[in-house]
Amino acid sequence: MIGTTVGSVLADYTGYRGQEHWEWSALVLVGVAVAGWITSLAIAPLPGANLARRFPWDAPQQTWRDLKTLAHTPAMLRVAYGIMFFWSLGALANLNIDQFAFEAGGEKQTQVAPLLAALVIGVGVGSVLAGVWSAGRVELGILPLGATGLVFFPLLLFTVEGEFFKSNGDWTISYIAAGIWLFMLGCSAGLFDVPLAAYMQHNSPRDRRGSILAASNFMTFGGMLLASVAFDVMRLPTEPGTLDNLQTYYVNEPESLTRSTEIWRELEEAQIAGQPLAVEDLIHAHPEHEGLAREVFQEFVGPPLMTARQIFLGCGVLTIPVLIYIVCLIPQASIRFLAWLLTHTLYKVRVHQRCNLPEEGGALLVPNHVSWIDGLLLVAISPRPIRMIVSGDLVNSWWTRGIARIMGAIPIWRHSHKGVRSALETAREALNAGELVCFFPEGRITLSGHLQKFRRGTLEIVKGTSASVIPVYIDELWGSMFTFRGGRYFRKPSGAFFRPASIWFGSPLRDVKNIHQIKQAVQDLGADAVSGRKGRMLVLPRLMLRKCRKGLFRFKVADSSGAQATGGSLLMRTLILRRLLLREVLAPDEKYVGILLPPSVGAVVTNAAVTLAGRVSANLNYTVTNEVLNACIRKAGIRHVLTSKK
C-alpha cells in the first residue's frame, strides 16, 4: 500500500515522463533497495537441504520437470490453478483500476491511489480473517466464501456510474462506493488465496516441496502475463471517433468546444506526420486542460473494446464457474465452514482440551445432547471430518439426504432391526478406517438440562475395533434457542442468542467394559466444565451493578409492603447507603456487619450497600432468642448490626 501510494505521488510530482524532480525518483528507488539489503542481513542462515544438488543451468528443462512433479499430484495441481487464477485476476484488477478512475473523471495518479489502497488493505484484512477463521488449521472451506465475493463485488463495481470527482476535486458518492466495493473485493481475494497457499505449503511432499512451489510460481506469473496481454486486447480501440461527436457533446460549452477542436486538429496533424500518439504527450502540451485532452484523445483513437466497468463485469462472470467447481469439489469443507461461521456468529464458542481429540486414527465421540445444534457445533470446531450417527427421521427429504451424504452421516432407523445393524456395521467400518464417528448415547435431547440414561448400543459401535472413546461435554448451551428449556423449542426470551457455549473433550477411554464407565467420564467432564466456568463468572456485586445499569427503568424488586424499585432506583439507593455507611458507621478495619431486617426492598438495598462497601454481611434471623443472637454477634466479631431503626 505504501509503495502504491508513493509511486502515485512520484508520478504526479516528477511530471512529464518523470523528467521533473527526477532526483526524487532516484532517491526513493535506491533508498528502497538499500533498506531491503540492510533488512536482509538479519535473515538467519539455514543449511542447504541438498548440498549435492547442482545449480540448474538448464532452466527450461528444469521448469518442465517441476511442472511434471506438480502434475503428478492432482490435488496440488488444482490448488496451483486456483492460486494462478487469483493472481491473474488480481493483476487484471490492478491494471483496470487506473482506467476505472480516469474514465470517471480522474485527472491525476494521486486520485487513483485511494482506490488501489482500498484494494490492498482489503487483501490484508481478508488474509488476517482467513488466518483467524482457520483456527490454526488449513481450512479450505473458506474458499467458497472468497470465491462468492470475487463474483459479487466485481458485479457491484460494474454498477458504479457517474463522475468520481466534483469540480472542486471532492469525492462523490460514486467514488466512495467504488472504494468500498474494492475493499470488499480485496477481502474476498484474501479469503480465497490464503487457504490455497497454506494448503500447498502444508500438504506438499517435503522432499518435493521446492519443485512444487517453483512450478506453482511459474504458473502464477505466466497467468499474470496472460492477464496483462488480455487487458491490452480488451483495451484496444475499435473504430475511430469523429469530430462531430465531440461537437455534439460540447455544443452547450463554447469554450470547451473550441479547445477540443484545436486539440483534435493537432492529433490529425501528428497522425499525418507519422508521429506516435500518446495521451501523456497530449496532456503535457495542454496541462491546463488535462481532462479535456483525455476525452478528445479517447474519441480520436476510438472507444476501447471494453470499458473498465465492463472488464470488472467480465472478472465477476469468469469467476462463476470457478465458484461452482469449488463447491462441487469440496462440498464437505464448504458445509463445515458454513457451520463454523453460523455457530460462531450466534454463540461465543470456547473449546477446551482439544488436544484430547486425536489427530489421526479412529475414535468414537460420545457427547451429552443439549440442543438441536450440538452436532453442528462439533462438526464446526473439529479439525477433522466427523461422521455423525443421526436418526433416520431427520433425513427423510431430498435435501437432508443430500447433506447427509456429503457429510458422511450414518442414518440409523430405530424401528428396523436390520437398519440398526446396518448403521452399527457402517460405524465400525468408519472407525476401522481411521475416521471420527459421533454418537449421542442419550438418544434424544435432554428435557431438563441434565444427563439422561445412556443407551447400551454405544458399546456395540466400538465392539471389535481398536478405536478409543472420547467423552465430550457441551456446557452453557442450556436455555439457548434450540434447547427445551421452558418446555418448548425455538421460542425463547431475550438472551437465547449470542451466549457462550463451551465444548470440553475428555481423555480417551480404552477397553471400555460397560456403559456406566462412559457416563461417569462424561459426568466428570461436566464437573470440570462447571469448575472452569466459575473462573469467568462475574462476582455478585459486579453482576448486580451491570444488571441494574442495563435495566435502569425496568422493574427489579418488590415486597409485601408495596415498596418496589427499578434498576436505576435500586442502584441509586445502594450507592447512597454505601456512602453513608462508609462515612458515618463503619470503621476502616471493620470487616463483618450484621443485618437484622425482614425480607424487603430495604434489606436488598442494605445487603448490596454493605457488599459494595467491601464488607461481609451476616443476615441475622428474627426468630432466634436474644441470647443466641448476641452469642452469634460476639462469635462473628460483629461491631454493628443494621436494623430498620438505625
XYZ file of C-alpha atoms in Angstrom, residues 1-628:
628
model
C 0.000 0.000 0.000
C 2.874 2.358 0.855
C 4.615 1.529 -2.421
C 1.437 2.136 -4.403
C 0.836 5.489 -2.722
C 4.436 6.669 -3.039
C 4.522 5.619 -6.687
C 1.349 7.572 -7.440
C 2.706 10.678 -5.707
C 6.018 10.407 -7.592
C 4.178 10.008 -10.909
C 2.468 13.373 -10.385
C 5.449 15.131 -8.755
C 8.004 14.212 -11.415
C 5.778 15.479 -14.235
C 6.017 14.596 -17.899
C 7.788 11.249 -18.364
C 9.307 11.658 -14.908
C 11.755 14.356 -16.084
C 10.911 16.932 -13.408
C 12.458 16.392 -9.973
C 13.868 13.091 -11.243
C 16.275 13.012 -8.307
C 13.380 12.113 -6.001
C 12.606 9.018 -8.051
C 16.253 8.012 -7.856
C 16.339 8.646 -4.105
C 13.230 6.549 -3.469
C 14.310 3.634 -5.683
C 17.870 3.477 -4.345
C 16.614 4.001 -0.787
C 14.201 1.082 -1.050
C 16.989 -1.124 -2.435
C 19.393 -0.175 0.369
C 16.715 -0.670 3.039
C 15.913 -4.085 1.601
C 19.589 -5.076 1.586
C 20.088 -3.955 5.207
C 16.964 -5.845 6.284
C 18.168 -9.000 4.533
C 21.255 -9.069 6.764
C 19.023 -10.020 9.690
C 17.780 -13.199 7.994
C 19.097 -16.243 9.858
C 21.278 -18.500 7.650
C 19.989 -22.029 7.109
C 21.898 -25.124 5.945
C 21.225 -26.373 2.443
C 18.625 -29.114 2.176
C 20.553 -30.920 -0.564
C 24.215 -29.926 -0.755
C 24.880 -32.407 -3.565
C 22.465 -30.722 -5.960
C 23.984 -28.638 -8.735
C 22.706 -25.315 -9.976
C 20.119 -25.946 -12.740
C 21.734 -24.274 -15.745
C 19.069 -25.864 -17.929
C 16.287 -23.593 -16.669
C 13.626 -24.506 -19.285
C 14.127 -28.241 -18.801
C 14.132 -27.845 -15.012
C 10.909 -25.842 -15.168
C 9.313 -28.595 -17.273
C 10.444 -31.199 -14.722
C 8.960 -29.123 -11.903
C 5.655 -28.848 -13.758
C 5.555 -32.637 -14.202
C 6.252 -33.058 -10.487
C 3.348 -30.745 -9.708
C 1.035 -32.539 -12.143
C 1.906 -35.868 -10.501
C -0.296 -34.819 -7.539
C -3.746 -33.804 -8.887
C -4.771 -32.067 -5.653
C -1.663 -29.853 -5.772
C -2.256 -29.100 -9.435
C -5.810 -27.922 -8.719
C -4.536 -25.714 -5.893
C -1.865 -24.273 -8.214
C -4.563 -23.460 -10.775
C -6.530 -21.696 -8.012
C -3.511 -19.615 -6.984
C -2.807 -18.761 -10.642
C -6.423 -17.681 -11.113
C -6.267 -15.461 -8.019
C -3.092 -13.627 -9.050
C -4.216 -13.320 -12.669
C -7.482 -11.781 -11.548
C -5.585 -9.518 -9.144
C -3.235 -8.311 -11.893
C -6.192 -7.612 -14.165
C -7.998 -5.647 -11.425
C -4.827 -3.710 -10.581
C -4.356 -2.671 -14.218
C -8.031 -1.826 -14.575
C -8.314 0.491 -11.581
C -6.352 3.249 -13.340
C -8.710 3.257 -16.302
C -11.673 2.888 -13.971
C -10.772 6.162 -12.244
C -9.804 8.076 -15.386
C -12.982 7.078 -17.227
C -14.962 8.513 -14.299
C -13.293 11.915 -14.406
C -9.932 11.334 -12.699
C -7.065 13.510 -13.908
C -4.150 12.696 -11.602
C -2.467 9.497 -10.474
C -2.883 10.530 -6.838
C -6.652 10.307 -7.336
C -6.213 6.620 -8.220
C -4.096 5.846 -5.130
C -7.022 5.667 -2.631
C -8.764 3.066 -4.802
C -5.598 0.971 -5.036
C -5.062 1.372 -1.296
C -8.621 0.193 -0.616
C -7.986 -2.951 -2.667
C -4.646 -3.692 -0.988
C -5.938 -3.024 2.545
C -8.866 -5.309 1.767
C -6.464 -8.093 0.767
C -4.646 -7.640 4.082
C -7.853 -7.713 6.125
C -9.138 -10.751 4.227
C -5.852 -12.567 4.769
C -5.960 -11.917 8.518
C -9.601 -13.045 8.663
C -8.668 -16.231 6.822
C -5.968 -16.897 9.418
C -8.315 -16.245 12.337
C -11.193 -18.263 10.891
C -8.880 -21.165 10.052
C -8.275 -21.557 13.823
C -4.783 -22.982 13.441
C -5.558 -25.427 10.640
C -5.729 -25.428 6.840
C -9.394 -24.618 6.170
C -10.356 -24.983 2.516
C -13.985 -24.383 3.460
C -13.254 -20.634 3.332
C -12.706 -20.855 -0.437
C -16.404 -20.733 -1.451
C -16.910 -17.588 0.635
C -13.926 -15.899 -1.004
C -14.997 -17.028 -4.478
C -18.520 -15.715 -3.852
C -17.038 -12.301 -3.064
C -14.915 -12.466 -6.228
C -18.153 -12.936 -8.163
C -20.370 -10.488 -6.292
C -18.191 -7.395 -5.798
C -16.911 -7.044 -9.393
C -20.560 -7.107 -10.443
C -21.226 -4.298 -7.954
C -18.274 -2.347 -9.378
C -19.952 -2.620 -12.780
C -22.989 -0.826 -11.344
C -20.939 2.211 -10.192
C -21.738 5.049 -12.588
C -21.213 8.793 -12.772
C -18.304 11.108 -12.097
C -15.917 10.297 -9.247
C -14.933 13.898 -8.548
C -16.732 17.212 -8.269
C -15.493 20.371 -9.982
C -13.554 21.355 -6.828
C -11.894 17.921 -6.620
C -14.018 16.492 -3.790
C -15.078 12.854 -3.862
C -18.563 11.924 -4.983
C -20.721 9.113 -3.626
C -19.752 7.027 -6.681
C -16.072 7.285 -5.749
C -16.796 6.250 -2.152
C -18.915 3.316 -3.351
C -16.113 2.199 -5.672
C -13.650 2.307 -2.768
C -15.966 0.219 -0.571
C -16.517 -2.433 -3.263
C -12.789 -2.576 -3.996
C -12.093 -3.050 -0.290
C -14.605 -5.905 -0.133
C -13.133 -7.363 -3.326
C -9.729 -7.335 -1.625
C -11.160 -9.047 1.469
C -12.636 -11.760 -0.739
C -9.309 -12.165 -2.518
C -7.510 -12.660 0.815
C -10.066 -15.244 1.904
C -9.559 -17.023 -1.424
C -5.762 -17.010 -1.590
C -4.602 -17.759 1.957
C -6.235 -21.236 2.297
C -4.798 -22.264 -1.096
C -1.277 -21.098 -0.253
C -1.482 -22.691 3.198
C -2.698 -25.981 1.733
C 0.157 -26.112 -0.783
C 2.827 -25.319 1.809
C 1.385 -27.669 4.439
C 0.417 -30.695 2.327
C 3.054 -30.763 -0.401
C 5.548 -33.652 -0.007
C 8.535 -32.426 1.944
C 11.100 -33.881 -0.443
C 9.442 -32.231 -3.483
C 8.115 -29.042 -1.902
C 10.658 -26.749 -3.570
C 9.855 -28.090 -7.045
C 6.102 -27.843 -6.428
C 6.325 -24.240 -5.193
C 8.600 -23.320 -8.111
C 6.152 -24.811 -10.621
C 3.245 -23.046 -8.926
C 5.078 -19.713 -9.083
C 5.849 -20.283 -12.777
C 2.147 -20.884 -13.456
C 1.208 -17.836 -11.360
C 3.466 -15.398 -13.204
C 2.506 -16.968 -16.511
C -1.141 -16.305 -15.655
C -0.344 -12.701 -14.710
C 1.435 -12.243 -18.043
C -1.585 -13.610 -19.908
C -3.856 -11.308 -17.863
C -1.750 -8.309 -18.922
C -1.965 -9.327 -22.583
C -5.712 -9.892 -22.220
C -6.074 -6.424 -20.684
C -4.257 -4.849 -23.632
C -6.543 -6.707 -26.019
C -9.668 -5.614 -24.144
C -8.477 -2.005 -24.219
C -7.741 -1.972 -27.962
C -9.685 0.805 -29.692
C -12.494 -0.109 -32.026
C -13.308 2.219 -34.925
C -12.087 5.839 -34.536
C -14.470 8.571 -33.448
C -15.406 11.701 -35.328
C -15.167 15.416 -34.665
C -18.947 15.646 -34.991
C -19.340 13.544 -31.855
C -17.207 15.990 -29.877
C -19.045 18.989 -31.241
C -22.367 17.418 -30.326
C -21.112 16.651 -26.814
C -19.801 20.193 -26.173
C -22.498 22.083 -28.076
C -23.551 23.962 -24.936
C -19.952 24.722 -23.847
C -18.422 27.113 -26.405
C -15.010 27.331 -24.742
C -14.657 23.543 -24.427
C -15.896 23.145 -27.990
C -13.239 25.496 -29.327
C -10.443 23.951 -27.272
C -11.438 20.374 -28.167
C -11.486 21.256 -31.861
C -7.953 22.657 -31.604
C -6.698 19.518 -29.859
C -8.388 17.360 -32.491
C -6.594 19.252 -35.270
C -3.258 18.725 -33.503
C -3.872 14.980 -33.330
C -4.764 14.855 -37.025
C -1.549 16.700 -37.930
C 0.526 14.330 -35.757
C -1.123 11.323 -37.379
C -0.473 12.627 -40.895
C 3.163 13.310 -39.973
C 3.511 9.706 -38.760
C 4.249 10.709 -35.167
C 3.305 8.266 -32.366
C 0.145 9.233 -30.495
C 0.319 9.143 -26.690
C -2.097 10.652 -24.217
C 0.824 11.705 -21.972
C 2.254 13.877 -24.736
C -1.127 15.472 -25.320
C -1.615 16.219 -21.613
C 1.900 17.687 -21.438
C 1.026 20.016 -24.317
C -2.238 21.096 -22.618
C -1.639 20.832 -18.840
C -4.428 23.304 -18.026
C -6.998 21.091 -19.840
C -5.939 17.604 -18.777
C -9.427 16.114 -18.526
C -10.498 17.583 -21.869
C -7.316 16.311 -23.533
C -8.023 12.763 -22.309
C -11.575 12.856 -23.666
C -10.503 14.185 -27.064
C -7.723 11.606 -27.341
C -10.109 8.780 -26.464
C -12.609 9.947 -29.075
C -9.858 10.338 -31.690
C -8.430 6.808 -31.319
C -11.874 5.335 -30.755
C -13.568 3.815 -27.696
C -11.926 0.661 -26.261
C -13.273 -2.791 -26.937
C -14.326 -2.989 -23.274
C -14.666 -0.196 -20.716
C -13.208 -0.545 -17.234
C -16.663 -1.279 -15.817
C -17.206 -4.000 -18.404
C -13.845 -5.564 -17.525
C -14.920 -5.803 -13.874
C -18.143 -7.394 -15.068
C -16.125 -9.925 -17.067
C -13.993 -10.737 -13.990
C -17.107 -11.498 -11.966
C -18.676 -13.619 -14.713
C -15.448 -15.604 -15.228
C -15.348 -16.445 -11.512
C -18.813 -18.048 -11.523
C -17.624 -21.401 -12.994
C -14.684 -21.356 -10.550
C -17.123 -20.957 -7.652
C -19.311 -23.800 -8.939
C -16.260 -26.040 -9.394
C -15.008 -25.333 -5.863
C -18.382 -26.075 -4.267
C -18.665 -29.330 -6.244
C -15.059 -30.308 -5.479
C -15.038 -29.732 -1.710
C -18.700 -29.696 -0.627
C -17.965 -31.114 2.821
C -15.323 -28.492 3.620
C -17.727 -25.790 2.426
C -20.535 -27.035 4.674
C -18.159 -27.379 7.629
C -17.004 -23.784 7.261
C -20.571 -22.519 6.918
C -21.366 -24.414 10.116
C -18.386 -22.729 11.804
C -19.485 -19.300 10.589
C -23.086 -19.849 11.734
C -22.272 -21.225 15.176
C -19.563 -18.668 15.929
C -21.912 -15.871 14.855
C -24.731 -16.983 17.148
C -22.586 -18.181 20.058
C -19.291 -17.399 21.756
C -17.798 -20.849 21.326
C -14.920 -21.948 23.568
C -13.142 -25.261 23.059
C -11.269 -26.847 25.965
C -8.754 -29.704 25.899
C -8.916 -30.065 22.134
C -5.599 -31.911 22.421
C -7.597 -34.974 23.558
C -9.110 -35.155 20.071
C -6.757 -37.471 18.120
C -5.096 -36.022 15.034
C -5.302 -39.375 13.265
C -6.878 -42.781 13.791
C -10.432 -43.811 14.540
C -12.294 -42.590 17.633
C -15.898 -42.517 18.846
C -17.121 -39.200 20.283
C -19.833 -39.556 22.959
C -21.236 -36.103 23.906
C -24.215 -35.111 26.008
C -27.204 -33.937 23.995
C -28.408 -30.450 24.991
C -29.761 -28.864 21.805
C -30.584 -29.311 18.148
C -27.258 -27.820 17.067
C -24.894 -29.995 19.140
C -23.780 -31.918 16.070
C -23.321 -28.695 14.111
C -21.046 -27.337 16.846
C -18.899 -30.461 16.880
C -18.577 -30.503 13.098
C -17.635 -26.811 13.136
C -14.874 -26.982 15.761
C -13.305 -30.316 14.826
C -10.154 -30.090 12.673
C -11.132 -33.457 11.192
C -14.367 -34.517 9.479
C -16.847 -36.207 11.815
C -19.361 -38.805 10.704
C -22.487 -38.230 12.754
C -24.862 -41.090 13.624
C -28.269 -39.451 13.196
C -31.850 -40.593 13.456
C -33.291 -41.717 10.131
C -36.311 -39.472 10.729
C -34.066 -36.421 10.219
C -33.039 -37.410 6.680
C -36.414 -38.066 5.115
C -36.305 -35.293 2.477
C -34.169 -34.944 -0.648
C -32.090 -32.009 0.619
C -31.398 -33.507 4.065
C -30.411 -36.776 2.394
C -28.068 -34.827 0.120
C -26.392 -33.022 3.029
C -26.152 -36.284 4.988
C -24.474 -37.983 2.028
C -21.984 -35.127 1.578
C -21.092 -35.060 5.287
C -20.865 -38.850 5.532
C -23.630 -39.042 8.143
C -24.790 -42.502 9.202
C -28.609 -42.670 9.499
C -29.955 -45.176 12.000
C -33.542 -46.468 11.686
C -34.550 -47.496 15.196
C -37.840 -49.064 14.159
C -35.968 -51.547 11.940
C -33.660 -54.136 13.474
C -31.930 -54.536 10.120
C -31.462 -50.755 9.821
C -29.875 -50.565 13.276
C -27.487 -53.409 12.477
C -26.532 -51.805 9.158
C -25.812 -48.457 10.842
C -23.638 -50.125 13.500
C -21.654 -52.003 10.870
C -21.119 -48.793 8.862
C -19.901 -47.002 12.015
C -17.471 -49.836 12.803
C -16.090 -49.744 9.265
C -15.557 -45.980 9.596
C -13.702 -46.451 12.899
C -11.518 -49.186 11.443
C -10.772 -46.869 8.508
C -9.419 -44.265 10.948
C -12.371 -41.870 10.859
C -14.079 -39.928 13.653
C -17.622 -41.059 14.466
C -20.019 -39.245 16.806
C -22.933 -40.864 18.627
C -25.213 -39.257 21.215
C -25.614 -42.053 23.787
C -28.663 -40.400 25.404
C -30.618 -40.964 22.193
C -32.573 -37.697 22.434
C -32.246 -34.075 23.525
C -32.432 -33.586 27.291
C -35.654 -32.094 28.588
C -34.187 -30.957 31.911
C -30.622 -29.912 31.122
C -29.217 -32.941 32.990
C -27.675 -36.137 31.696
C -30.155 -38.860 30.824
C -29.730 -42.608 30.675
C -27.038 -43.788 28.245
C -28.010 -46.434 25.703
C -26.066 -49.700 25.734
C -25.823 -49.635 21.951
C -22.851 -47.304 22.343
C -20.657 -50.266 23.238
C -21.792 -52.119 20.121
C -20.255 -49.418 17.914
C -16.702 -49.896 19.236
C -17.051 -53.662 19.615
C -14.405 -55.406 17.531
C -12.459 -52.206 16.836
C -9.319 -50.660 18.325
C -10.890 -47.190 18.410
C -10.885 -45.166 21.623
C -13.939 -43.464 23.141
C -13.684 -39.680 23.599
C -16.108 -38.241 26.195
C -17.435 -34.803 25.225
C -19.383 -32.356 27.367
C -21.311 -29.438 25.858
C -21.746 -26.740 28.514
C -23.546 -23.379 28.840
C -25.889 -24.126 25.937
C -28.936 -24.971 28.079
C -31.500 -22.191 27.745
C -30.481 -21.213 24.215
C -32.831 -21.056 21.248
C -32.532 -24.718 20.312
C -32.953 -26.297 23.764
C -36.118 -27.440 25.568
C -35.793 -25.069 28.499
C -39.157 -23.539 29.374
C -40.975 -26.558 27.964
C -40.649 -25.573 24.302
C -38.165 -25.347 21.450
C -37.208 -22.274 19.399
C -39.365 -19.748 21.281
C -37.183 -18.248 23.973
C -36.917 -14.878 25.721
C -34.055 -12.488 25.059
C -30.606 -13.899 25.653
C -31.207 -17.072 23.666
C -28.617 -15.943 21.102
C -25.056 -14.580 21.383
C -24.434 -16.549 24.539
C -21.335 -18.557 25.475
C -21.037 -22.218 24.574
C -18.218 -24.414 25.879
C -17.142 -27.769 24.479
C -14.893 -29.993 26.603
C -13.005 -33.029 25.322
C -12.040 -35.648 27.881
C -9.165 -38.126 27.934
C -9.614 -41.110 25.572
C -11.123 -44.247 27.101
C -9.845 -47.641 26.004
C -11.153 -51.144 26.685
C -14.497 -49.840 27.941
C -16.302 -52.587 29.868
C -19.749 -51.066 30.455
C -21.877 -48.071 29.596
C -21.646 -46.687 33.155
C -17.930 -46.108 32.650
C -18.674 -43.842 29.664
C -21.437 -41.963 31.503
C -19.194 -41.423 34.525
C -16.477 -39.968 32.262
C -18.974 -37.536 30.712
C -20.259 -36.575 34.182
C -16.717 -35.952 35.460
C -16.050 -33.819 32.382
C -19.231 -31.869 33.188
C -17.871 -31.190 36.682
C -14.647 -29.883 35.123
C -16.737 -27.680 32.848
C -18.621 -26.163 35.783
C -15.339 -25.513 37.621
C -13.885 -23.874 34.533
C -16.989 -21.756 34.120
C -16.577 -20.281 37.616
C -13.367 -18.580 36.583
C -15.282 -16.488 34.039
C -18.333 -15.714 36.174
C -18.810 -12.190 37.448
C -18.754 -11.674 41.193
C -22.185 -10.859 42.607
C -21.673 -7.101 43.204
C -20.380 -6.543 39.691
C -23.211 -8.597 38.222
C -25.748 -6.565 40.237
C -24.271 -3.271 39.009
C -24.301 -4.453 35.405
C -27.890 -5.715 35.528
C -29.165 -2.517 37.166
C -27.316 -0.353 34.669
C -28.795 -2.269 31.730
C -32.319 -2.042 33.177
C -32.445 1.463 34.640
C -36.202 1.790 34.108
C -37.081 -1.882 34.363
C -38.879 -3.248 37.450
C -36.441 -5.224 39.662
C -37.636 -5.847 43.246
C -40.779 -5.503 45.398
C -42.022 -6.659 48.810
C -45.318 -7.290 50.614
C -45.475 -3.731 51.982
C -45.906 -2.358 48.468
C -42.361 -0.982 48.127
C -40.699 -1.557 44.767
C -37.676 -0.357 42.832
C -36.458 -0.231 39.266
C -32.861 -0.919 38.289
C -31.908 2.749 38.395
C -33.682 3.348 41.727
C -32.092 0.259 43.300
C -28.661 1.297 42.109
C -29.048 4.888 43.332
C -30.286 3.845 46.817
C -27.475 1.280 47.129
C -24.726 3.764 46.274
C -26.157 6.429 48.608
C -26.403 3.990 51.518
C -22.895 2.691 50.815
C -21.513 6.236 51.067
C -23.400 6.895 54.303
C -22.175 3.638 55.878
C -18.554 4.331 54.995
C -18.764 7.908 56.282
C -20.950 7.567 59.403
C -20.991 3.952 60.607
C -18.257 1.562 59.508
C -14.658 1.746 60.698
C -11.820 1.125 58.210
C -10.840 -2.163 59.935
C -14.411 -3.406 60.325
C -14.981 -6.499 58.192
C -18.271 -8.107 59.330
C -21.644 -6.342 59.549
C -24.827 -7.884 60.907
C -28.165 -7.159 59.174
C -31.374 -7.620 61.182
C -34.099 -6.811 58.658
C -37.139 -8.684 57.368
C -37.134 -9.763 53.685
C -37.860 -6.479 51.911
C -36.623 -3.934 49.402
C -34.726 -2.227 52.215
C -32.941 -5.478 53.051
C -31.867 -5.876 49.412
C -30.522 -2.315 49.348
C -28.702 -2.795 52.661
C -27.081 -6.091 51.651
C -25.966 -4.606 48.335
C -24.563 -1.469 50.006
C -22.602 -3.484 52.584
C -21.177 -5.742 49.881
C -20.184 -2.804 47.666
C -18.518 -1.256 50.698
C -16.166 -4.248 50.789
C -17.659 -5.830 53.939
C -19.109 -9.245 54.647
C -22.803 -9.155 55.580
C -24.329 -11.581 58.082
C -28.141 -11.733 57.898
C -29.496 -12.397 61.417
C -32.732 -14.305 61.996
C -35.652 -12.575 63.784
C -36.910 -15.850 65.261
C -33.913 -16.704 67.437
C -33.699 -15.615 71.077
C -31.696 -12.609 72.149
C -29.132 -14.834 73.915
C -28.460 -16.851 70.780
